[in-house]
Amino acid sequence: MKLLFLIVAYLVAVTLPLVLSSLVGGPPRQFHQELASGLGILAFSMILVEFILSGRFKTISNGVGLDVTMRFHQIMARTALVFALLHPFLYQGTPSGGPRPWDPTRQLTLTTDFSPLSTGIAAYLLLAGLVVMAIGRTQLGYKYETWRLLHGVGALLIAVLLLHHTVYAGRYGSQPVMTWWWLTMTGVAVGSLLTVYLLVPLRQKARSWRVASVVQLTPKQWELTVEPVGHRGLNYRAGQFVWLNVGHSPFSMKENPFSISSAPAAGPELSFMIKELGDFTRTISQIKTGTVAYLDGPYGNLSVDGRVEPGVALIAGGVGLAPLLGILRQLRLTGDSRKHKLIYGNRVIDQIAYREELGEEGVVYVLSEPPEHWHGEAGFIDGGLVDRVFSEREFSEWAFVMCGPTIMMNIVEDHLIKRGTPSHRILSERFHYD
Ligand SMILES: Cc1cc2nc3c(=O)[nH]c(=O)nc-3n(C[C@H](O)[C@H](O)[C@H](O)COP(=O)(O)OP(=O)(O)OC[C@H]3O[C@@H](n4cnc5c(N)ncnc54)[C@H](O)[C@@H]3O)c2cc1C
């Protein structure tokens, strides 16, 4: 239902300027000229809505999930780029030049005035650059924070340049109704950036946290626990995640998303299970108790709260255990009547975290490189293994919650669907959405 609402809201936001433009009218032109304007209008609209699809707005990302939101953001940016690239070429054959006495509002001619054309061309080149940079982000090898800053500043510049181009070069954009529309929409887009980089940090500053402990779980995995300073903590559902900033100003870009591995029922302290990967996660061991931290959240829809299925299947690969541990802890702490089983896969035995707490009851440990005399499952988490753990009835009635490497989640999801699990009973969180 929420998904349907979001799709309709997106379509309305993106196509409304097209409808409004057609209503403000003007003398009819050839189809290819209208198509050129239409594509330009759509591209600008889509670019402005991209600001809201940044993953930081809970109504959207908590409704459909962060990974879906980000995928949609990426696909729509590429579509907008294609529309924008086609836009100038479709005007071919349209008379251009300075103002004509018979066409004072530029209904039938194209402007060649330098300033509106140059902003259009600059936005055109910047947009192509921004999309290429985003697609090649990992290959280009710059730091995540640098990329995020460049992406934000680039997007802001594109929006402002396009506003100028649309209002001063556009046949429709120069009409007062449309000028107001574009001004308002650009204002909303810029406002969304200000919300993320100014308002949210200000709120975070007033509700700070402090590192309570840092514990090594396995050679490359850590448990970081934070406690609220002078406030009651976070109101969250087991399985959700936050953007965590440890030891930096709340206005800094140095924040990373981490699933909460503690349970709401355990109290206001929040724990995270963090695997070493890059510049922040490799320094967890050096974080001192008492270091100030800021959180933005909770985000995400990986939650079994309020679900009606009689059982919950948890399938974790490596550090993907983090959100599922939060869910398992909450089920256990609240004495939830739903049955549950956990499959927890790793490569080697040293990577298994929280083994004592997880116990053996209802937990299937899987190792792809098991030691001698290993009593658990050996191999990868795949269809065969899932078939050995769950019955036909459980496939059709339980909720399946997964988090782990992309390949594991794809294989398990395909298998569950083959076994008749409806897709609305399969929940997952992806840690990487490139
Ligand atoms: C919803 C979600 C939940 C996650 N939960 C956990 C968890 O519980 N435990 C865990 O170990 N890891 C988790 N991750 C992954 C974790 O965020 C990255 O491993 C971490 O940010 C890497 O940061 P780094 O500075 O060490 O590495 P870097 O080298 O800076 O980044 C490595 C990669 O991590 C991702 N990343 C880094 N910073 C951000 C950011 N601010 N926003 C989005 N992606 C970023 C990017 O894909 C980047 O290429 C989660 C990711 C997401 C999206």
Tab-separated table of C-alpha atoms and ligand atoms in Angstrom:
chain	number	residue	atom	x	y	z
A	1	MET	CA	0.000	0.000	0.000
A	2	LYS	CA	2.787	2.349	1.028
A	3	LEU	CA	4.728	1.346	-2.100
A	4	LEU	CA	1.729	2.129	-4.303
A	5	PHE	CA	1.305	5.509	-2.604
A	6	LEU	CA	4.988	6.333	-3.137
A	7	ILE	CA	4.854	5.322	-6.821
A	8	VAL	CA	1.784	7.500	-7.395
A	9	ALA	CA	3.373	10.412	-5.495
A	10	TYR	CA	6.530	10.075	-7.612
A	11	LEU	CA	4.611	9.984	-10.902
A	12	VAL	CA	2.522	13.002	-9.924
A	13	ALA	CA	5.571	15.038	-8.832
A	14	VAL	CA	7.471	14.256	-12.004
A	15	THR	CA	4.677	14.646	-14.550
A	16	LEU	CA	2.761	17.556	-13.034
A	17	PRO	CA	5.007	20.228	-14.619
A	18	LEU	CA	4.440	18.550	-17.971
A	19	VAL	CA	0.671	18.800	-17.524
A	20	LEU	CA	0.895	22.379	-16.229
A	21	SER	CA	3.118	23.360	-19.158
A	22	SER	CA	0.652	21.948	-21.651
A	23	LEU	CA	-2.097	23.959	-19.942
A	24	VAL	CA	-0.226	27.253	-20.090
A	25	GLY	CA	-0.145	26.529	-23.808
A	26	GLY	CA	1.227	28.580	-26.652
A	27	PRO	CA	0.804	28.162	-30.407
A	28	PRO	CA	1.132	24.521	-31.549
A	29	ARG	CA	4.550	23.360	-32.728
A	30	GLN	CA	5.828	20.308	-34.496
A	31	PHE	CA	5.853	17.058	-32.515
A	32	HIS	CA	9.651	16.791	-32.248
A	33	GLN	CA	9.835	20.283	-30.743
A	34	GLU	CA	7.198	19.433	-28.135
A	35	LEU	CA	9.018	16.185	-27.429
A	36	ALA	CA	12.265	18.104	-26.921
A	37	SER	CA	10.616	20.456	-24.415
A	38	GLY	CA	8.792	17.547	-22.737
A	39	LEU	CA	12.009	15.588	-22.224
A	40	GLY	CA	13.739	18.669	-20.829
A	41	ILE	CA	10.862	19.268	-18.404
A	42	LEU	CA	10.806	15.614	-17.315
A	43	ALA	CA	14.580	15.534	-16.843
A	44	PHE	CA	14.532	18.662	-14.641
A	45	SER	CA	11.611	17.322	-12.589
A	46	MET	CA	13.305	13.965	-12.091
A	47	ILE	CA	16.564	15.637	-11.053
A	48	LEU	CA	14.763	17.723	-8.428
A	49	VAL	CA	12.939	14.683	-7.011
A	50	GLU	CA	16.307	12.869	-6.786
A	51	PHE	CA	17.148	15.096	-3.805
A	52	ILE	CA	14.255	13.555	-1.864
A	53	LEU	CA	15.306	10.057	-2.965
A	54	SER	CA	18.675	10.366	-1.216
A	55	GLY	CA	17.775	7.718	1.366
A	56	ARG	CA	17.629	10.171	4.288
A	57	PHE	CA	13.868	10.692	4.325
A	58	LYS	CA	12.185	8.150	6.536
A	59	THR	CA	8.755	8.266	4.881
A	60	ILE	CA	10.408	6.915	1.756
A	61	SER	CA	13.305	4.721	2.834
A	62	ASN	CA	11.498	3.223	5.846
A	63	GLY	CA	8.570	2.393	3.578
A	64	VAL	CA	10.369	0.556	0.796
A	65	GLY	CA	13.841	0.006	2.245
A	66	LEU	CA	17.085	1.899	1.718
A	67	ASP	CA	18.387	-0.439	-0.982
A	68	VAL	CA	15.223	-0.057	-3.091
A	69	THR	CA	15.278	3.725	-2.589
A	70	MET	CA	18.918	3.983	-3.658
A	71	ARG	CA	18.446	1.677	-6.650
A	72	PHE	CA	15.499	3.790	-7.774
A	73	HIS	CA	17.579	6.967	-7.263
A	74	GLN	CA	20.332	5.500	-9.462
A	75	ILE	CA	17.984	4.317	-12.241
A	76	MET	CA	16.066	7.601	-12.330
A	77	ALA	CA	19.307	9.636	-12.479
A	78	ARG	CA	20.398	7.630	-15.509
A	79	THR	CA	16.972	8.021	-17.148
A	80	ALA	CA	17.023	11.785	-16.518
A	81	LEU	CA	20.480	11.936	-18.097
A	82	VAL	CA	19.219	10.179	-21.253
A	83	PHE	CA	16.249	12.593	-21.466
A	84	ALA	CA	18.540	15.577	-20.921
A	85	LEU	CA	21.022	14.360	-23.534
A	86	LEU	CA	18.284	14.016	-26.168
A	87	HIS	CA	16.613	17.327	-25.297
A	88	PRO	CA	18.720	19.818	-27.343
A	89	PHE	CA	19.084	17.594	-30.402
A	90	LEU	CA	15.358	17.204	-30.929
A	91	TYR	CA	14.979	20.931	-31.585
A	92	GLN	CA	16.683	20.510	-34.960
A	93	GLY	CA	15.077	22.581	-37.652
A	94	THR	CA	13.545	25.043	-35.177
A	95	PRO	CA	14.435	28.640	-36.106
A	96	SER	CA	16.951	30.133	-33.690
A	97	GLY	CA	18.529	33.499	-33.102
A	98	GLY	CA	17.734	36.717	-31.292
A	99	PRO	CA	14.224	37.958	-30.499
A	100	ARG	CA	11.821	38.087	-33.476
A	101	PRO	CA	9.168	40.828	-33.595
A	102	TRP	CA	6.515	38.204	-34.402
A	103	ASP	CA	7.541	35.907	-31.533
A	104	PRO	CA	8.209	38.118	-28.499
A	105	THR	CA	7.601	35.305	-25.956
A	106	ARG	CA	9.789	32.829	-27.897
A	107	GLN	CA	6.914	30.479	-28.551
A	108	LEU	CA	8.212	29.341	-31.914
A	109	THR	CA	11.906	30.109	-31.944
A	110	LEU	CA	14.892	28.996	-29.916
A	111	THR	CA	16.979	31.463	-28.016
A	112	THR	CA	20.653	31.824	-28.783
A	113	ASP	CA	21.163	34.289	-25.898
A	114	PHE	CA	24.424	33.369	-24.255
A	115	SER	CA	23.422	33.279	-20.603
A	116	PRO	CA	20.424	30.845	-20.643
A	117	LEU	CA	22.191	28.631	-23.156
A	118	SER	CA	25.418	28.522	-21.198
A	119	THR	CA	23.664	27.491	-17.955
A	120	GLY	CA	21.911	24.713	-19.888
A	121	ILE	CA	25.171	23.509	-21.414
A	122	ALA	CA	26.985	23.659	-18.051
A	123	ALA	CA	24.209	21.654	-16.357
A	124	TYR	CA	24.243	19.186	-19.260
A	125	LEU	CA	27.983	18.515	-18.854
A	126	LEU	CA	27.855	18.472	-15.049
A	127	LEU	CA	24.964	16.003	-15.011
A	128	ALA	CA	26.820	13.624	-17.320
A	129	GLY	CA	29.923	13.973	-15.121
A	130	LEU	CA	27.960	13.366	-11.916
A	131	VAL	CA	26.305	10.214	-13.228
A	132	VAL	CA	29.583	8.821	-14.598
A	133	MET	CA	31.291	9.591	-11.251
A	134	ALA	CA	28.520	7.818	-9.345
A	135	ILE	CA	28.617	4.750	-11.599
A	136	GLY	CA	32.408	4.532	-11.383
A	137	ARG	CA	32.635	5.499	-7.700
A	138	THR	CA	34.378	2.354	-6.489
A	139	GLN	CA	36.662	2.056	-9.543
A	140	LEU	CA	37.698	5.722	-9.318
A	141	GLY	CA	38.888	5.009	-5.784
A	142	TYR	CA	38.210	8.290	-3.959
A	143	LYS	CA	37.067	8.330	-0.339
A	144	TYR	CA	33.349	7.858	0.333
A	145	GLU	CA	33.114	11.218	2.147
A	146	THR	CA	34.804	13.030	-0.763
A	147	TRP	CA	32.410	11.425	-3.194
A	148	ARG	CA	29.410	12.345	-1.043
A	149	LEU	CA	30.509	15.990	-0.850
A	150	LEU	CA	31.147	16.212	-4.606
A	151	HIS	CA	27.822	14.522	-5.318
A	152	GLY	CA	25.901	16.958	-3.094
A	153	VAL	CA	27.616	20.099	-4.367
A	154	GLY	CA	27.373	18.906	-7.996
A	155	ALA	CA	23.658	18.166	-7.650
A	156	LEU	CA	23.005	21.566	-6.078
A	157	LEU	CA	24.856	23.342	-8.903
A	158	ILE	CA	22.929	21.383	-11.543
A	159	ALA	CA	19.583	22.306	-9.934
A	160	VAL	CA	20.432	26.030	-9.844
A	161	LEU	CA	21.822	26.056	-13.410
A	162	LEU	CA	18.780	24.201	-14.704
A	163	LEU	CA	16.442	26.608	-12.930
A	164	HIS	CA	18.074	29.518	-14.756
A	165	HIS	CA	18.102	27.690	-18.088
A	166	THR	CA	14.464	26.574	-17.805
A	167	VAL	CA	13.120	29.969	-16.815
A	168	TYR	CA	15.151	32.049	-19.265
A	169	ALA	CA	15.440	29.737	-22.276
A	170	GLY	CA	12.272	27.678	-21.911
A	171	ARG	CA	9.142	28.354	-23.893
A	172	TYR	CA	7.051	27.110	-20.956
A	173	GLY	CA	9.376	27.884	-18.060
A	174	SER	CA	9.125	31.615	-18.742
A	175	GLN	CA	5.347	31.569	-18.119
A	176	PRO	CA	4.677	32.911	-14.579
A	177	VAL	CA	2.894	29.749	-13.337
A	178	MET	CA	5.771	27.572	-14.455
A	179	THR	CA	8.414	29.965	-13.171
A	180	TRP	CA	6.796	29.709	-9.721
A	181	TRP	CA	6.542	25.949	-10.001
A	182	TRP	CA	10.231	25.537	-10.803
A	183	LEU	CA	11.246	28.014	-8.111
A	184	THR	CA	9.201	26.097	-5.521
A	185	MET	CA	10.478	22.681	-6.585
A	186	THR	CA	14.097	23.870	-6.607
A	187	GLY	CA	13.445	25.353	-3.162
A	188	VAL	CA	12.200	21.970	-1.924
A	189	ALA	CA	15.277	20.245	-3.357
A	190	VAL	CA	17.687	22.733	-1.787
A	191	GLY	CA	15.653	22.543	1.444
A	192	SER	CA	16.125	18.766	1.522
A	193	LEU	CA	19.906	19.257	1.397
A	194	LEU	CA	19.727	21.856	4.171
A	195	THR	CA	17.625	19.421	6.233
A	196	VAL	CA	20.182	16.627	5.899
A	197	TYR	CA	23.299	18.751	6.404
A	198	LEU	CA	22.034	21.426	8.840
A	199	LEU	CA	18.754	20.582	10.573
A	200	VAL	CA	19.467	16.914	11.295
A	201	PRO	CA	22.965	17.694	12.694
A	202	LEU	CA	21.466	20.439	14.877
A	203	ARG	CA	18.965	17.904	16.269
A	204	GLN	CA	21.799	15.400	16.752
A	205	LYS	CA	23.849	17.972	18.659
A	206	ALA	CA	21.050	18.294	21.195
A	207	ARG	CA	20.835	14.500	21.634
A	208	SER	CA	24.363	13.222	21.813
A	209	TRP	CA	25.584	9.732	22.747
A	210	ARG	CA	28.730	8.415	24.376
A	211	VAL	CA	30.722	5.268	23.627
A	212	ALA	CA	30.124	2.874	26.524
A	213	SER	CA	32.317	-0.011	25.336
A	214	VAL	CA	34.278	-1.435	22.431
A	215	VAL	CA	34.689	-5.207	22.445
A	216	GLN	CA	36.514	-7.413	19.953
A	217	LEU	CA	34.195	-10.222	18.861
A	218	THR	CA	36.361	-11.988	16.284
A	219	PRO	CA	39.665	-11.053	14.582
A	220	LYS	CA	37.892	-8.518	12.306
A	221	GLN	CA	34.562	-7.854	13.992
A	222	TRP	CA	33.826	-5.483	16.864
A	223	GLU	CA	30.952	-4.655	19.130
A	224	LEU	CA	30.527	-0.933	19.737
A	225	THR	CA	28.014	0.129	22.380
A	226	VAL	CA	26.777	3.686	22.874
A	227	GLU	CA	24.616	5.182	25.619
A	228	PRO	CA	22.425	8.299	25.499
A	229	VAL	CA	23.690	11.448	27.209
A	230	GLY	CA	20.904	13.207	29.084
A	231	HIS	CA	18.026	11.876	26.981
A	232	ARG	CA	15.927	8.742	26.794
A	233	GLY	CA	17.559	7.239	23.716
A	234	LEU	CA	16.166	6.102	20.402
A	235	ASN	CA	12.701	4.823	19.684
A	236	TYR	CA	13.412	2.025	17.200
A	237	ARG	CA	12.292	-1.404	16.031
A	238	ALA	CA	14.642	-4.395	16.222
A	239	GLY	CA	16.434	-4.777	12.874
A	240	GLN	CA	16.577	-1.069	11.953
A	241	PHE	CA	19.770	0.894	11.345
A	242	VAL	CA	21.198	4.354	12.002
A	243	TRP	CA	23.867	6.607	10.521
A	244	LEU	CA	26.579	6.637	13.165
A	245	ASN	CA	29.151	9.371	13.683
A	246	VAL	CA	31.789	8.655	16.318
A	247	GLY	CA	34.138	11.399	17.490
A	248	HIS	CA	33.359	14.022	14.843
A	249	SER	CA	31.248	17.171	14.756
A	250	PRO	CA	27.572	16.415	13.945
A	251	PHE	CA	28.057	18.610	10.860
A	252	SER	CA	30.835	16.366	9.583
A	253	MET	CA	30.225	14.003	6.684
A	254	LYS	CA	31.971	11.235	8.599
A	255	GLU	CA	29.025	9.009	9.348
A	256	ASN	CA	28.300	5.437	8.295
A	257	PRO	CA	25.180	3.295	8.288
A	258	PHE	CA	25.126	0.430	10.803
A	259	SER	CA	22.362	-1.933	11.855
A	260	ILE	CA	21.465	-1.924	15.526
A	261	SER	CA	22.288	-5.349	16.931
A	262	SER	CA	20.800	-4.724	20.369
A	263	ALA	CA	17.109	-5.124	21.183
A	264	PRO	CA	14.804	-2.234	22.132
A	265	ALA	CA	13.613	-4.320	25.096
A	266	ALA	CA	17.164	-4.368	26.508
A	267	GLY	CA	17.146	-0.660	27.339
A	268	PRO	CA	18.440	2.592	25.900
A	269	GLU	CA	22.013	1.447	25.113
A	270	LEU	CA	22.572	0.600	21.460
A	271	SER	CA	25.055	-1.973	20.215
A	272	PHE	CA	26.515	-2.388	16.772
A	273	MET	CA	28.367	-5.335	15.294
A	274	ILE	CA	30.941	-3.854	12.958
A	275	LYS	CA	33.233	-5.561	10.486
A	276	GLU	CA	36.524	-3.994	9.439
A	277	LEU	CA	36.322	-2.817	5.850
A	278	GLY	CA	37.614	0.713	5.170
A	279	ASP	CA	38.986	3.814	6.843
A	280	PHE	CA	36.415	4.132	9.674
A	281	THR	CA	35.688	0.487	10.417
A	282	ARG	CA	39.418	-0.329	10.577
A	283	THR	CA	39.858	2.152	13.430
A	284	ILE	CA	37.136	0.838	15.768
A	285	SER	CA	39.755	-0.716	18.056
A	286	GLN	CA	41.185	2.769	18.734
A	287	ILE	CA	37.893	4.311	19.862
A	288	LYS	CA	38.051	5.258	23.543
A	289	THR	CA	35.221	4.777	26.007
A	290	GLY	CA	33.475	8.111	26.560
A	291	THR	CA	34.003	9.368	22.979
A	292	VAL	CA	31.036	11.450	21.898
A	293	ALA	CA	28.835	9.977	19.151
A	294	TYR	CA	25.851	11.183	17.107
A	295	LEU	CA	23.115	9.094	15.546
A	296	ASP	CA	20.652	9.777	12.770
A	297	GLY	CA	17.814	7.291	12.654
A	298	PRO	CA	16.205	4.911	12.989
A	299	TYR	CA	15.930	3.924	9.339
A	300	GLY	CA	14.940	0.773	7.486
A	301	ASN	CA	12.051	-1.636	7.274
A	302	LEU	CA	13.751	-4.882	8.315
A	303	SER	CA	11.398	-5.549	11.198
A	304	VAL	CA	9.079	-8.346	12.277
A	305	ASP	CA	7.142	-6.185	14.753
A	306	GLY	CA	3.414	-6.557	14.249
A	307	ARG	CA	3.758	-9.272	11.607
A	308	VAL	CA	1.245	-12.094	11.819
A	309	GLU	CA	3.287	-15.081	10.552
A	310	PRO	CA	3.574	-17.915	13.112
A	311	GLY	CA	7.354	-18.147	12.712
A	312	VAL	CA	10.421	-16.102	11.860
A	313	ALA	CA	13.335	-17.523	9.866
A	314	LEU	CA	16.567	-15.570	10.204
A	315	ILE	CA	19.276	-16.158	7.602
A	316	ALA	CA	22.598	-14.364	8.150
A	317	GLY	CA	25.902	-14.352	6.316
A	318	GLY	CA	28.890	-12.945	8.262
A	319	VAL	CA	28.323	-9.473	9.684
A	320	GLY	CA	24.809	-9.670	8.204
A	321	LEU	CA	24.035	-11.190	11.599
A	322	ALA	CA	23.895	-7.650	13.064
A	323	PRO	CA	20.238	-6.709	12.368
A	324	LEU	CA	19.071	-10.315	12.785
A	325	LEU	CA	20.740	-10.475	16.184
A	326	GLY	CA	18.687	-7.431	17.180
A	327	ILE	CA	15.529	-9.229	16.043
A	328	LEU	CA	16.491	-12.509	17.736
A	329	ARG	CA	17.341	-10.735	20.989
A	330	GLN	CA	14.025	-8.908	20.939
A	331	LEU	CA	12.093	-12.153	20.285
A	332	ARG	CA	13.900	-13.853	23.152
A	333	LEU	CA	13.708	-10.931	25.598
A	334	THR	CA	10.002	-10.331	25.090
A	335	GLY	CA	9.167	-14.061	25.188
A	336	ASP	CA	7.587	-13.703	21.746
A	337	SER	CA	5.362	-16.693	21.021
A	338	ARG	CA	6.481	-16.948	17.381
A	339	LYS	CA	8.795	-19.856	16.590
A	340	HIS	CA	12.156	-18.902	15.157
A	341	LYS	CA	15.272	-20.451	13.645
A	342	LEU	CA	18.565	-18.858	12.704
A	343	ILE	CA	20.957	-19.941	9.963
A	344	TYR	CA	24.324	-18.254	10.468
A	345	GLY	CA	27.028	-18.720	7.836
A	346	ASN	CA	30.714	-17.835	7.908
A	347	ARG	CA	33.872	-18.890	6.111
A	348	VAL	CA	35.906	-20.144	9.074
A	349	ILE	CA	35.146	-20.965	12.713
A	350	ASP	CA	37.008	-17.897	14.089
A	351	GLN	CA	34.504	-15.619	12.348
A	352	ILE	CA	31.527	-16.875	14.352
A	353	ALA	CA	30.471	-14.094	16.727
A	354	TYR	CA	28.257	-14.354	19.835
A	355	ARG	CA	28.350	-18.165	19.746
A	356	GLU	CA	27.777	-18.528	23.475
A	357	GLU	CA	24.824	-16.162	23.482
A	358	LEU	CA	23.263	-17.661	20.348
A	359	GLY	CA	23.589	-21.188	21.735
A	360	GLU	CA	22.712	-24.329	19.785
A	361	GLU	CA	18.911	-24.442	20.144
A	362	GLY	CA	17.310	-23.365	16.870
A	363	VAL	CA	20.624	-22.131	15.453
A	364	VAL	CA	22.298	-23.746	12.439
A	365	TYR	CA	25.950	-22.777	12.043
A	366	VAL	CA	27.381	-23.076	8.540
A	367	LEU	CA	31.056	-22.875	7.566
A	368	SER	CA	32.344	-22.885	4.019
A	369	GLU	CA	35.829	-23.859	5.248
A	370	PRO	CA	35.073	-26.009	8.291
A	371	PRO	CA	37.818	-27.390	10.536
A	372	GLU	CA	38.200	-31.106	11.165
A	373	HIS	CA	35.527	-32.607	13.444
A	374	TRP	CA	33.055	-29.774	12.681
A	375	HIS	CA	29.560	-30.845	13.688
A	376	GLY	CA	27.643	-28.046	12.007
A	377	GLU	CA	26.736	-27.613	8.341
A	378	ALA	CA	29.517	-27.322	5.768
A	379	GLY	CA	29.382	-25.334	2.518
A	380	PHE	CA	27.507	-22.182	1.569
A	381	ILE	CA	24.008	-21.081	2.516
A	382	ASP	CA	22.128	-22.286	-0.553
A	383	GLY	CA	18.865	-23.925	-1.586
A	384	GLY	CA	19.926	-27.389	-0.388
A	385	LEU	CA	20.782	-26.126	3.079
A	386	VAL	CA	17.610	-24.071	3.395
A	387	ASP	CA	15.608	-27.194	2.416
A	388	ARG	CA	17.285	-29.183	5.207
A	389	VAL	CA	16.373	-26.559	7.824
A	390	PHE	CA	12.806	-25.567	6.913
A	391	SER	CA	9.727	-27.677	6.270
A	392	GLU	CA	7.278	-27.106	3.435
A	393	ARG	CA	4.819	-25.614	5.885
A	394	GLU	CA	7.409	-23.198	7.249
A	395	PHE	CA	8.260	-22.099	3.691
A	396	SER	CA	4.667	-21.156	3.060
A	397	GLU	CA	3.774	-19.708	6.468
A	398	TRP	CA	6.835	-18.100	8.073
A	399	ALA	CA	8.458	-14.721	7.519
A	400	PHE	CA	12.018	-15.004	6.137
A	401	VAL	CA	14.480	-12.292	7.109
A	402	MET	CA	17.921	-12.190	5.475
A	403	CYS	CA	21.071	-10.155	5.580
A	404	GLY	CA	24.443	-11.079	4.143
A	405	PRO	CA	26.473	-11.091	0.938
A	406	THR	CA	24.486	-10.203	-2.175
A	407	ILE	CA	25.088	-13.589	-3.773
A	408	MET	CA	23.736	-15.428	-0.702
A	409	MET	CA	20.632	-13.254	-0.588
A	410	ASN	CA	19.932	-13.684	-4.304
A	411	ILE	CA	20.301	-17.471	-4.136
A	412	VAL	CA	18.151	-17.820	-1.014
A	413	GLU	CA	15.488	-15.415	-2.245
A	414	ASP	CA	15.151	-17.258	-5.595
A	415	HIS	CA	14.952	-20.542	-3.731
A	416	LEU	CA	12.301	-19.332	-1.300
A	417	ILE	CA	10.162	-18.104	-4.173
A	418	LYS	CA	10.577	-21.524	-5.847
A	419	ARG	CA	9.423	-23.155	-2.601
A	420	GLY	CA	6.287	-21.021	-2.562
A	421	THR	CA	7.197	-18.332	-0.023
A	422	PRO	CA	5.289	-15.211	-1.110
A	423	SER	CA	7.583	-12.245	-1.732
A	424	HIS	CA	5.872	-10.120	0.955
A	425	ARG	CA	7.157	-12.653	3.507
A	426	ILE	CA	10.769	-12.211	2.415
A	427	LEU	CA	12.544	-9.277	4.064
A	428	SER	CA	16.146	-8.330	3.468
A	429	GLU	CA	18.715	-5.629	4.147
A	430	ARG	CA	21.643	-4.983	1.827
A	431	PHE	CA	24.788	-3.401	3.229
A	432	HIS	CA	25.993	-2.381	-0.229
A	433	TYR	CA	23.706	-0.934	-2.856
A	434	ASP	CA	26.084	-0.169	-5.749
B	1	LIG	C1	21.678	-0.172	5.773
B	1	LIG	C2	23.105	-0.584	6.079
B	1	LIG	C3	23.385	-1.222	7.255
B	1	LIG	C4	24.695	-1.630	7.536
B	1	LIG	N1	24.954	-2.292	8.685
B	1	LIG	C5	26.211	-2.708	8.949
B	1	LIG	C6	26.503	-3.421	10.160
B	1	LIG	O1	25.646	-3.654	10.991
B	1	LIG	N2	27.785	-3.809	10.363
B	1	LIG	C7	28.784	-3.540	9.451
B	1	LIG	O2	29.934	-3.935	9.701
B	1	LIG	N3	28.527	-2.894	8.290
B	1	LIG	C8	27.272	-2.455	8.030
B	1	LIG	N4	27.014	-1.755	6.874
B	1	LIG	C9	28.128	-1.466	5.967
B	1	LIG	C10	28.911	-0.268	6.514
B	1	LIG	O3	28.131	0.901	6.428
B	1	LIG	C11	30.191	-0.053	5.745
B	1	LIG	O4	30.983	-1.194	5.846
B	1	LIG	C12	30.940	1.120	6.317
B	1	LIG	O5	30.219	2.303	6.107
B	1	LIG	C13	32.319	1.216	5.691
B	1	LIG	O6	32.916	2.422	6.095
B	1	LIG	P1	34.503	2.615	6.096
B	1	LIG	O7	34.793	4.062	6.342
B	1	LIG	O8	35.144	1.639	7.001
B	1	LIG	O9	34.900	2.188	4.657
B	1	LIG	P2	34.964	3.049	3.327
B	1	LIG	O10	36.138	2.567	2.572
B	1	LIG	O11	34.789	4.513	3.593
B	1	LIG	O12	33.642	2.568	2.610
B	1	LIG	C14	33.529	1.268	2.074
B	1	LIG	C15	32.135	1.162	1.467
B	1	LIG	O13	31.148	1.280	2.501
B	1	LIG	C16	30.026	2.038	2.039
B	1	LIG	N5	29.889	3.279	2.823
B	1	LIG	C17	30.849	3.961	3.470
B	1	LIG	N6	30.333	5.056	4.063
B	1	LIG	C18	29.022	5.069	3.769
B	1	LIG	C19	27.955	5.952	4.055
B	1	LIG	N7	28.118	7.051	4.797
B	1	LIG	N8	26.741	5.659	3.558
B	1	LIG	C20	26.539	4.554	2.813
B	1	LIG	N9	27.502	3.671	2.504
B	1	LIG	C21	28.732	3.934	2.967
B	1	LIG	C22	30.304	2.387	0.601
B	1	LIG	O14	29.746	1.379	-0.240
B	1	LIG	C23	31.808	2.328	0.512
B	1	LIG	O15	32.278	2.068	-0.770
B	1	LIG	C24	25.726	-1.352	6.601
B	1	LIG	C25	25.432	-0.675	5.416
B	1	LIG	C26	24.138	-0.285	5.160
B	1	LIG	C27	23.827	0.451	3.877
